[in-house]
Amino acid sequence: MKSRILIALLMFALFYLGAASAQAEVDTTISTPHVAQMNMDMLILPGTLEFLKNGIQRAEQQGAKFIIIHLDTPGGLLESSQNMTQAIFDSKVPIAIYVSPSGSTATSAGVFITVSGHVAAMAPGTSIGAAHPVTGEGKDIEGDMRKKASNMASAMVKSIDQERGRNAKWVVKAVRKSSSLTETEALKENVVDFIAKNQLELLQKAAGKKIKLAGKEFVLEDYSKLPVVIYEPSFQARTLNFLANPNVAAILWLAATTGISIELYNPGLILPGVVGVICLILALAVSQVIPVSYVGISLIACGAILFALELFVTSGILAVGGIISIVLGMIYLFDPSVEPYLRVSLEFIIPLVLALGAFLLWSLFELARSRRMRPTTGKEGLIGEIANVRAEFQSVSRVNKTILQGKVFLNGEYWNAIADLDQVEIGKGVEVKVIAYEDGFLIVQKLK
């Protein structure tokens, strides 16, 4: 089993490296001039930032003349959006942020991404706004963290205004008061440059527009005749976005602490330990890209230990304390001083608590039932079994006491057996019942 697990891990590592190598090979391939298309229908997370940076680098290497980012996002991390904005500013290839298709939205951090583009456009039936920082549950931040988050977002808006010259007053309003606009309202308020029904119309309308590219004035040409190449996010970017999801990160820490705790308290199970170590490595990797509070990790680890101890002690108090500790750990898992609105969703915590409670009740029920069941293996499993006498019982002296001793056949084996003197006439072929086991002898009595 150990060798199979190691082989599986090795195959996974080789697959990961192979995917990374294939992506690197594609990124360095030189091609003819083209328009790069990136479909960014996702949260603004570290993986999204990685996707954008790789796309810009690939476009610069492969001779792309224009990048169009189709944006549809409910928002995300403020730090990631700041870094994405800076990457757009530093790009040597002009970038158009296109909120599309119809029904899409650029919410929260998506507002900053949209207004930072060299060209900002929206499709009919789209919206933009509500950039006020909120928690992972969509609720407004209160107190000092609300003020800090708003100030951080407003400062980023001012830097974008200096580069792009769009309506910074409305964007600050979107941050402070969660204002939203339709595509026609956004055009009227000078938040976007124009409305485009499709990508071809965007390229045609963008032709002749003066922009600031890498600190210099630049006039966009008509790129509508160029071929379009779709840039897909790499395996690493997809994996990073998946792992950086607050709910997934919480599961990783819970699985890591629980698996390792179970393995420590019951060595030899292997599987919980292997799963725990893998989840721990992934959780530590996630901690490098999103701010994790070690207070939250400690609470989750404490809860996992208490939960594991409950399976051995069965007191009930440890289980309740463990669940409370895990819930508090998930609430305080992320550092609000760095990302004020990064939270584990209550819609995730509540079902998890119910699942843990149900698992605990099931475990206690099974444990109680196993204790009520008569043992079927070992010495205790022999009690109550019916054996057949193969050698007639004879009187012998044993420890200053006269008893009957003979041989019986039970479960395919011959056993030395003893009985009290009152059990007379235990001859060959008689059936006896095992009532105890002592010093290598079965204590039996004759069936009535």
Short mmCIF file of C-alpha atoms in Angstrom, two decimals, residues 117-318:
data_model
loop_
_atom_site.label_atom_id
_atom_site.label_comp_id
_atom_site.label_asym_id
_atom_site.label_seq_id
_atom_site.Cartn_x
_atom_site.Cartn_y
_atom_site.Cartn_z
CA GLY A 117 -7.15 49.35 -19.33
CA HIS A 118 -5.75 51.37 -22.22
CA VAL A 119 -9.22 50.89 -23.71
CA ALA A 120 -12.32 50.28 -21.60
CA ALA A 121 -15.47 48.99 -23.29
CA MET A 122 -18.71 47.25 -22.36
CA ALA A 123 -21.12 45.06 -24.24
CA PRO A 124 -24.87 45.80 -24.26
CA GLY A 125 -26.67 44.44 -21.22
CA THR A 126 -23.67 44.60 -18.86
CA SER A 127 -22.99 46.55 -15.67
CA ILE A 128 -20.14 47.95 -13.64
CA GLY A 129 -19.80 49.20 -10.07
CA ALA A 130 -20.39 48.31 -6.42
CA ALA A 131 -16.67 48.57 -5.70
CA HIS A 132 -17.19 49.00 -1.96
CA PRO A 133 -15.05 46.37 -0.18
CA VAL A 134 -17.18 43.62 1.35
CA THR A 135 -16.60 40.39 3.19
CA GLY A 136 -16.48 37.01 1.52
CA GLU A 137 -20.17 36.68 2.37
CA GLY A 138 -21.10 39.85 0.48
CA LYS A 139 -21.67 41.90 3.67
CA ASP A 140 -20.27 45.37 4.26
CA ILE A 141 -17.21 45.68 6.45
CA GLU A 142 -17.81 47.69 9.61
CA GLY A 143 -15.60 49.76 11.90
CA ASP A 144 -11.94 50.58 11.30
CA MET A 145 -11.48 47.85 8.69
CA ARG A 146 -14.20 49.45 6.55
CA LYS A 147 -12.42 52.81 6.63
CA LYS A 148 -9.05 51.23 5.88
CA ALA A 149 -10.38 49.19 2.95
CA SER A 150 -12.15 52.21 1.44
CA ASN A 151 -9.04 54.37 1.76
CA MET A 152 -6.89 51.70 0.07
CA ALA A 153 -9.36 51.36 -2.81
CA SER A 154 -9.73 55.13 -3.21
CA ALA A 155 -5.96 55.60 -3.35
CA MET A 156 -5.75 53.01 -6.13
CA VAL A 157 -8.49 54.82 -8.05
CA LYS A 158 -6.54 58.09 -7.95
CA SER A 159 -3.44 56.41 -9.40
CA ILE A 160 -5.57 54.92 -12.18
CA ASP A 161 -7.05 58.34 -12.92
CA GLN A 162 -3.59 59.82 -13.35
CA GLU A 163 -2.76 57.17 -15.98
CA ARG A 164 -6.07 56.91 -17.83
CA GLY A 165 -7.94 60.17 -17.16
CA ARG A 166 -11.33 58.56 -16.64
CA ASN A 167 -14.08 59.66 -14.26
CA ALA A 168 -12.30 59.12 -10.96
CA LYS A 169 -15.08 60.85 -9.01
CA TRP A 170 -17.59 58.19 -9.99
CA VAL A 171 -15.16 55.36 -9.24
CA VAL A 172 -14.57 56.81 -5.75
CA LYS A 173 -18.36 56.95 -5.40
CA ALA A 174 -18.52 53.28 -6.40
CA VAL A 175 -16.03 52.56 -3.63
CA ARG A 176 -17.63 54.73 -0.95
CA LYS A 177 -21.33 54.21 -1.74
CA SER A 178 -21.41 51.01 -3.86
CA SER A 179 -22.74 52.90 -6.90
CA SER A 180 -23.40 50.86 -10.08
CA LEU A 181 -23.95 51.78 -13.72
CA THR A 182 -25.32 50.14 -16.85
CA GLU A 183 -23.24 50.26 -20.03
CA THR A 184 -25.04 53.36 -21.35
CA GLU A 185 -24.70 55.15 -18.00
CA ALA A 186 -21.01 54.19 -17.79
CA LEU A 187 -20.42 55.67 -21.26
CA LYS A 188 -22.24 58.88 -20.31
CA GLU A 189 -20.21 59.18 -17.09
CA ASN A 190 -16.92 58.71 -18.97
CA VAL A 191 -16.15 55.49 -17.10
CA VAL A 192 -15.67 53.52 -20.33
CA ASP A 193 -14.64 54.66 -23.82
CA PHE A 194 -17.45 53.11 -25.84
CA ILE A 195 -20.02 50.31 -26.13
CA ALA A 196 -19.24 47.46 -28.52
CA LYS A 197 -21.65 44.72 -29.59
CA ASN A 198 -18.82 42.30 -30.28
CA GLN A 199 -15.05 42.02 -30.42
CA LEU A 200 -14.82 43.07 -34.06
CA GLU A 201 -16.70 46.29 -33.35
CA LEU A 202 -14.39 46.94 -30.39
CA LEU A 203 -11.32 46.67 -32.62
CA GLN A 204 -12.85 48.99 -35.22
CA LYS A 205 -13.87 51.61 -32.66
CA ALA A 206 -10.50 51.47 -30.91
CA ALA A 207 -8.64 52.32 -34.15
CA GLY A 208 -7.15 55.82 -34.02
CA LYS A 209 -7.52 56.19 -30.24
CA LYS A 210 -4.62 57.93 -28.51
CA ILE A 211 -3.36 56.13 -25.41
CA LYS A 212 -0.38 56.24 -23.05
CA LEU A 213 1.70 53.07 -23.54
CA ALA A 214 4.72 52.52 -21.29
CA GLY A 215 4.85 56.26 -20.56
CA LYS A 216 4.68 57.35 -24.22
CA GLU A 217 1.89 58.57 -26.49
CA PHE A 218 0.66 55.86 -28.85
CA VAL A 219 -2.06 55.77 -31.51
CA LEU A 220 -3.91 52.47 -31.95
CA GLU A 221 -4.12 51.08 -35.45
CA ASP A 222 -6.95 49.09 -37.01
CA TYR A 223 -6.30 45.55 -35.77
CA SER A 224 -9.63 44.12 -36.97
CA LYS A 225 -7.94 42.29 -39.87
CA LEU A 226 -5.45 40.45 -37.67
CA PRO A 227 -6.07 36.84 -36.60
CA VAL A 228 -7.32 36.30 -33.04
CA VAL A 229 -5.45 33.88 -30.77
CA ILE A 230 -7.15 32.80 -27.53
CA TYR A 231 -4.80 32.59 -24.53
CA GLU A 232 -5.93 30.00 -22.00
CA PRO A 233 -4.93 30.14 -18.32
CA SER A 234 -2.14 27.77 -17.43
CA PHE A 235 -2.56 24.71 -15.22
CA GLN A 236 -0.68 26.53 -12.45
CA ALA A 237 -2.98 29.57 -12.66
CA ARG A 238 -6.13 27.42 -12.51
CA THR A 239 -4.74 25.42 -9.58
CA LEU A 240 -3.65 28.56 -7.75
CA ASN A 241 -7.09 30.15 -8.13
CA PHE A 242 -8.76 26.97 -6.91
CA LEU A 243 -6.52 26.67 -3.86
CA ALA A 244 -6.69 30.41 -3.08
CA ASN A 245 -10.46 30.23 -2.66
CA PRO A 246 -11.04 30.92 1.07
CA ASN A 247 -13.35 27.92 1.47
CA VAL A 248 -10.86 25.56 -0.20
CA ALA A 249 -8.01 26.93 1.93
CA ALA A 250 -10.09 26.27 5.05
CA ILE A 251 -10.71 22.67 3.94
CA LEU A 252 -6.98 22.15 3.35
CA TRP A 253 -6.05 23.30 6.86
CA LEU A 254 -8.83 21.25 8.41
CA ALA A 255 -7.88 18.11 6.46
CA ALA A 256 -4.19 18.62 7.25
CA THR A 257 -4.64 18.99 11.00
CA THR A 258 -7.30 16.26 11.27
CA GLY A 259 -5.40 13.70 9.17
CA ILE A 260 -2.12 14.20 11.01
CA SER A 261 -3.87 14.11 14.41
CA ILE A 262 -5.61 10.82 13.62
CA GLU A 263 -2.33 9.31 12.38
CA LEU A 264 -0.48 10.39 15.53
CA TYR A 265 -3.12 8.91 17.83
CA ASN A 266 -3.48 5.73 15.80
CA PRO A 267 -0.13 5.04 14.06
CA GLY A 268 -0.17 2.65 11.14
CA LEU A 269 -3.35 3.79 9.42
CA ILE A 270 -1.13 5.50 6.77
CA LEU A 271 -3.97 7.01 4.70
CA PRO A 272 -4.93 9.81 7.16
CA GLY A 273 -1.25 10.68 7.58
CA VAL A 274 -0.57 10.79 3.82
CA VAL A 275 -3.67 12.89 3.14
CA GLY A 276 -2.81 15.17 6.06
CA VAL A 277 0.76 15.78 4.88
CA ILE A 278 -0.32 16.50 1.28
CA CYS A 279 -3.00 18.93 2.46
CA LEU A 280 -0.49 20.57 4.82
CA ILE A 281 1.95 21.18 1.96
CA LEU A 282 -0.81 22.65 -0.21
CA ALA A 283 -2.08 24.79 2.69
CA LEU A 284 1.42 26.15 3.34
CA ALA A 285 1.74 26.95 -0.37
CA VAL A 286 -1.56 28.83 -0.28
CA SER A 287 -0.32 30.78 2.76
CA GLN A 288 2.34 32.32 0.52
CA VAL A 289 -0.24 33.98 -1.74
CA ILE A 290 -3.11 34.86 0.61
CA PRO A 291 -2.77 36.27 4.15
CA VAL A 292 -3.39 33.54 6.73
CA SER A 293 -3.72 34.15 10.46
CA TYR A 294 -1.78 31.71 12.62
CA VAL A 295 -4.36 32.23 15.36
CA GLY A 296 -6.95 30.71 13.06
CA ILE A 297 -4.62 27.84 12.13
CA SER A 298 -3.94 27.14 15.81
CA LEU A 299 -7.66 27.06 16.58
CA ILE A 300 -8.33 24.63 13.70
CA ALA A 301 -5.42 22.41 14.81
CA CYS A 302 -6.67 22.45 18.42
CA GLY A 303 -10.18 21.56 17.26
CA ALA A 304 -8.89 18.70 15.11
CA ILE A 305 -6.89 17.29 18.03
CA LEU A 306 -9.90 17.49 20.37
CA PHE A 307 -12.07 15.89 17.71
CA ALA A 308 -9.58 13.04 17.26
CA LEU A 309 -9.30 12.54 21.03
CA GLU A 310 -13.08 12.24 21.26
CA LEU A 311 -12.92 9.09 19.13
CA PHE A 312 -10.72 7.48 21.80
CA VAL A 313 -12.00 8.99 25.06
CA THR A 314 -15.71 9.39 24.23
CA SER A 315 -16.60 12.12 26.68
CA GLY A 316 -18.72 14.43 24.53
CA ILE A 317 -17.04 17.52 25.98
CA LEU A 318 -14.00 17.13 23.74
#
